[in-house]
Structures are given as C-alpha cells and as structure tokens.
Amino acid sequence: HVLASDNQEAKIDVSREIPVASGETAVSGGTAISTTTIEYRDTGVILAVTPHINDRGLVTMDISQEVSDVDADVRVAGKDYPSFFKRTVKTTLTVKHGQTIVIGGLIRDKEEEDISGVPCLIDVPVVRYLFGQEKKKTEKIELIVLITPRVVANLDDVDAVTQEFKQKVRNVVNRFFPQ
C-alpha cells in the first residue's frame, strides 16, 4: 500500500546491504602494500511507480521494478568474490481508476546441491558415491506484482482506501495463519 502524488515517484525498497571486499595493492619503496576496501551493495526488491493522472481520470504509470540477490562466488586472482544477479523490468501503461494490472515474468531458477556422507571419504571423487549422497534441488521463483491505482481526491478517500487495504491484509493473515 503506497500513496503517491500526481507526477511524483513512490518507491518501495525491501533490500539488504551485502558487503563486497575489493583489494588493492600498491608498491611503495619496493614493498607491496595490500589494502582491502569494503563497499556495500543493495540486494532485494525495489519497485518505483510514478503516476500521471489525466483529465478523464485515467492513470498512466511509469513502473520500474528490480530484483537482485547474491549468486555464487566467483574466483578472481585467487580470491573469492560474490557475484550478483539482477532482473529488471521497466514499463509505462495506462489503466482506469481501480483497475488491477499484473506485472510478472521476473523468473529465476535457483539450483542447490547438497553433498553429505562420511567425512573425508566424500572428498575422494570415486569413493564419494559409495559413502555419501548428493541431492540436487531446483527451485523456480517468480515475482508477480499486482498494482491497482486509486485516484483519491480527499482525506476521506485516503481513509477508505487504507481501511480496505487493512481488511485485505487481515484476510490474508487469517487465511495463512488461522487462529
């Protein structure tokens, strides 16, 4: 539930900061000096919407959505660094007041591999199959966003939209967490 003024961007940012180390080596007087710098990179879900309301009450929305996360480490010059994946979608569309649109298609296949068994023996390539077990799991993740613009003309309209949203949240909570 986000309120935005006409022609003003509204943004939802549900992300976390991931530390990323970068190394630098400088030579001073024949001595190599290594330094490590930590920078932070945001990962998560970011949704930005800029509504434009025309005279007929139609709402044109500039929508930008980004989903990013940490992926497998990448080895560079003998050191492991995190890699990231990012999926974005940008679109502009026009809908009527109260009309729901669906933005989807940000799909990711997440593969995980788990090897377990007798310590030390699972590290030996051929013996691993006798004394260990390997599990592979593929998970398909799709982010679907539903957007329903509502043109609110006064504070009473704002209260009505807020109450409607609260009721929808209660219904979802009660459905998944019945008392």
Short mmCIF file of C-alpha atoms in Angstrom, two decimals:
data_model
loop_
_atom_site.label_atom_id
_atom_site.label_comp_id
_atom_site.label_asym_id
_atom_site.label_seq_id
_atom_site.Cartn_x
_atom_site.Cartn_y
_atom_site.Cartn_z
CA HIS A 1 0.00 0.00 0.00
CA VAL A 2 1.74 3.12 -1.20
CA LEU A 3 0.33 6.59 -1.70
CA ALA A 4 1.84 8.77 -4.40
CA SER A 5 1.02 12.27 -5.55
CA ASP A 6 0.38 13.01 -9.20
CA ASN A 7 3.69 13.09 -11.13
CA GLN A 8 5.69 12.15 -8.00
CA GLU A 9 7.63 8.89 -7.69
CA ALA A 10 6.70 6.43 -4.94
CA LYS A 11 9.24 3.76 -4.09
CA ILE A 12 9.23 0.54 -2.09
CA ASP A 13 12.71 -0.75 -1.25
CA VAL A 14 12.93 -4.11 0.52
CA SER A 15 16.64 -4.79 0.34
CA ARG A 16 19.67 -5.63 2.39
CA GLU A 17 23.23 -4.46 2.10
CA ILE A 18 25.83 -7.07 1.17
CA PRO A 19 29.48 -6.28 1.97
CA VAL A 20 31.80 -6.65 -1.00
CA ALA A 21 35.55 -6.60 -0.42
CA SER A 22 37.87 -5.21 -3.05
CA GLY A 23 41.62 -5.39 -2.78
CA GLU A 24 44.25 -3.00 -3.97
CA THR A 25 48.00 -3.44 -4.00
CA ALA A 26 50.37 -0.52 -4.18
CA VAL A 27 54.15 -0.65 -4.38
CA SER A 28 55.99 1.88 -2.24
CA GLY A 29 59.77 1.80 -2.00
CA GLY A 30 59.88 -1.77 -3.33
CA THR A 31 57.36 -3.01 -0.74
CA ALA A 32 53.92 -4.21 -1.77
CA ILE A 33 51.16 -2.85 0.45
CA SER A 34 47.75 -4.51 0.21
CA THR A 35 44.59 -2.80 1.35
CA THR A 36 41.05 -4.07 1.43
CA THR A 37 38.09 -1.79 0.92
CA ILE A 38 34.57 -2.80 1.87
CA GLU A 39 31.72 -1.45 -0.21
CA TYR A 40 28.08 -2.34 0.27
CA ARG A 41 25.70 -3.35 -2.48
CA ASP A 42 21.92 -3.37 -2.10
CA THR A 43 20.11 -6.59 -2.98
CA GLY A 44 16.40 -7.26 -2.79
CA VAL A 45 13.25 -5.89 -4.38
CA ILE A 46 12.84 -2.28 -5.45
CA LEU A 47 9.60 -1.05 -7.02
CA ALA A 48 9.19 2.54 -8.21
CA VAL A 49 5.96 3.96 -9.62
CA THR A 50 5.29 7.45 -10.94
CA PRO A 51 1.57 8.07 -11.60
CA HIS A 52 0.24 10.65 -14.05
CA ILE A 53 -3.50 11.34 -13.79
CA ASN A 54 -5.20 12.79 -16.85
CA ASP A 55 -8.42 14.83 -17.14
CA ARG A 56 -10.52 11.71 -17.82
CA GLY A 57 -9.33 10.03 -14.60
CA LEU A 58 -7.07 7.54 -16.35
CA VAL A 59 -3.78 6.81 -14.62
CA THR A 60 -0.61 6.44 -16.66
CA MET A 61 2.14 4.85 -14.60
CA ASP A 62 5.88 4.71 -15.19
CA ILE A 63 6.87 1.48 -13.43
CA SER A 64 10.36 0.25 -12.67
CA GLN A 65 10.99 -2.98 -10.82
CA GLU A 66 14.31 -4.55 -9.84
CA VAL A 67 15.03 -7.85 -8.13
CA SER A 68 18.61 -8.66 -7.20
CA ASP A 69 20.40 -11.12 -4.95
CA VAL A 70 23.76 -12.68 -4.22
CA ASP A 71 24.71 -15.51 -6.54
CA ALA A 72 27.63 -17.97 -6.46
CA ASP A 73 31.11 -16.73 -5.62
CA VAL A 74 33.48 -16.01 -8.48
CA ARG A 75 37.21 -16.63 -8.13
CA VAL A 76 39.36 -13.72 -9.33
CA ALA A 77 43.14 -13.75 -8.91
CA GLY A 78 42.93 -16.49 -6.28
CA LYS A 79 40.25 -14.82 -4.18
CA ASP A 80 36.52 -15.49 -3.99
CA TYR A 81 34.17 -12.57 -4.58
CA PRO A 82 30.39 -12.62 -4.51
CA SER A 83 28.59 -12.29 -7.80
CA PHE A 84 25.13 -10.82 -8.15
CA PHE A 85 22.18 -11.36 -10.44
CA LYS A 86 19.75 -8.62 -11.27
CA ARG A 87 16.43 -8.72 -13.11
CA THR A 88 14.68 -5.53 -14.08
CA VAL A 89 11.52 -4.52 -15.85
CA LYS A 90 10.50 -1.01 -16.92
CA THR A 91 7.20 -0.16 -18.50
CA THR A 92 4.67 2.62 -18.95
CA LEU A 93 0.98 1.78 -19.09
CA THR A 94 -2.41 3.41 -18.70
CA VAL A 95 -5.30 1.99 -16.68
CA LYS A 96 -8.60 3.13 -15.21
CA HIS A 97 -9.08 4.03 -11.56
CA GLY A 98 -9.46 0.76 -9.61
CA GLN A 99 -8.28 -1.48 -12.45
CA THR A 100 -5.69 -4.07 -11.39
CA ILE A 101 -2.69 -4.82 -13.57
CA VAL A 102 -0.24 -7.68 -13.20
CA ILE A 103 3.48 -7.31 -13.68
CA GLY A 104 5.28 -10.63 -13.73
CA GLY A 105 7.91 -12.54 -15.56
CA LEU A 106 10.84 -11.89 -13.25
CA ILE A 107 11.62 -15.61 -13.10
CA ARG A 108 14.71 -17.24 -11.66
CA ASP A 109 15.70 -20.88 -11.47
CA LYS A 110 17.63 -21.44 -8.25
CA GLU A 111 19.67 -24.63 -8.12
CA GLU A 112 21.15 -26.03 -4.92
CA GLU A 113 23.40 -29.02 -4.45
CA ASP A 114 24.00 -30.72 -1.11
CA ILE A 115 26.63 -33.41 -0.59
CA SER A 116 26.63 -35.34 2.68
CA GLY A 117 28.25 -38.51 3.94
CA VAL A 118 31.29 -39.86 5.77
CA PRO A 119 33.78 -37.04 6.38
CA CYS A 120 36.99 -37.24 4.33
CA LEU A 121 35.62 -40.09 2.17
CA ILE A 122 33.12 -37.82 0.42
CA ASP A 123 36.05 -35.68 -0.74
CA VAL A 124 37.51 -38.57 -2.79
CA PRO A 125 35.90 -38.42 -6.26
CA VAL A 126 35.10 -42.11 -6.90
CA VAL A 127 34.63 -43.13 -3.26
CA ARG A 128 32.14 -40.28 -2.74
CA TYR A 129 29.41 -42.29 -4.45
CA LEU A 130 29.85 -45.23 -2.04
CA PHE A 131 29.99 -43.27 1.23
CA GLY A 132 27.94 -40.20 0.50
CA GLN A 133 24.84 -38.88 -1.10
CA GLU A 134 24.23 -35.97 -3.39
CA LYS A 135 20.95 -34.08 -3.51
CA LYS A 136 20.08 -31.57 -6.20
CA LYS A 137 17.16 -29.23 -5.88
CA THR A 138 15.83 -26.82 -8.47
CA GLU A 139 13.51 -24.08 -7.32
CA LYS A 140 11.61 -21.80 -9.69
CA ILE A 141 10.96 -18.34 -8.29
CA GLU A 142 8.63 -15.86 -9.98
CA LEU A 143 7.81 -12.43 -8.65
CA ILE A 144 4.35 -11.20 -9.55
CA VAL A 145 3.25 -7.69 -8.62
CA LEU A 146 -0.37 -6.55 -8.68
CA ILE A 147 -0.94 -2.80 -8.96
CA THR A 148 -4.34 -1.17 -8.51
CA PRO A 149 -4.22 2.62 -8.83
CA ARG A 150 -6.91 4.53 -6.99
CA VAL A 151 -7.38 8.23 -7.55
CA VAL A 152 -8.08 9.82 -4.18
CA ALA A 153 -9.49 13.32 -4.15
CA ASN A 154 -9.67 13.99 -0.42
CA LEU A 155 -8.75 12.64 3.03
CA ASP A 156 -11.97 10.61 3.29
CA ASP A 157 -10.94 8.73 0.15
CA VAL A 158 -7.49 8.12 1.66
CA ASP A 159 -9.09 6.67 4.81
CA ALA A 160 -11.41 4.43 2.77
CA VAL A 161 -8.53 3.04 0.68
CA THR A 162 -6.44 2.49 3.83
CA GLN A 163 -9.26 0.63 5.61
CA GLU A 164 -9.83 -1.54 2.54
CA PHE A 165 -6.13 -2.41 2.45
CA LYS A 166 -6.08 -3.26 6.17
CA GLN A 167 -9.03 -5.62 5.68
CA LYS A 168 -7.29 -7.36 2.78
CA VAL A 169 -4.16 -7.84 4.90
CA ARG A 170 -6.27 -9.28 7.75
CA ASN A 171 -7.91 -11.70 5.31
CA VAL A 172 -4.55 -12.90 4.02
CA VAL A 173 -3.14 -13.30 7.54
CA ASN A 174 -6.23 -15.21 8.69
CA ARG A 175 -6.09 -17.45 5.64
CA PHE A 176 -2.47 -18.48 6.15
CA PHE A 177 -2.35 -18.26 9.95
CA PRO A 178 -5.78 -19.29 11.24
CA GLN A 179 -6.31 -18.91 14.97
#
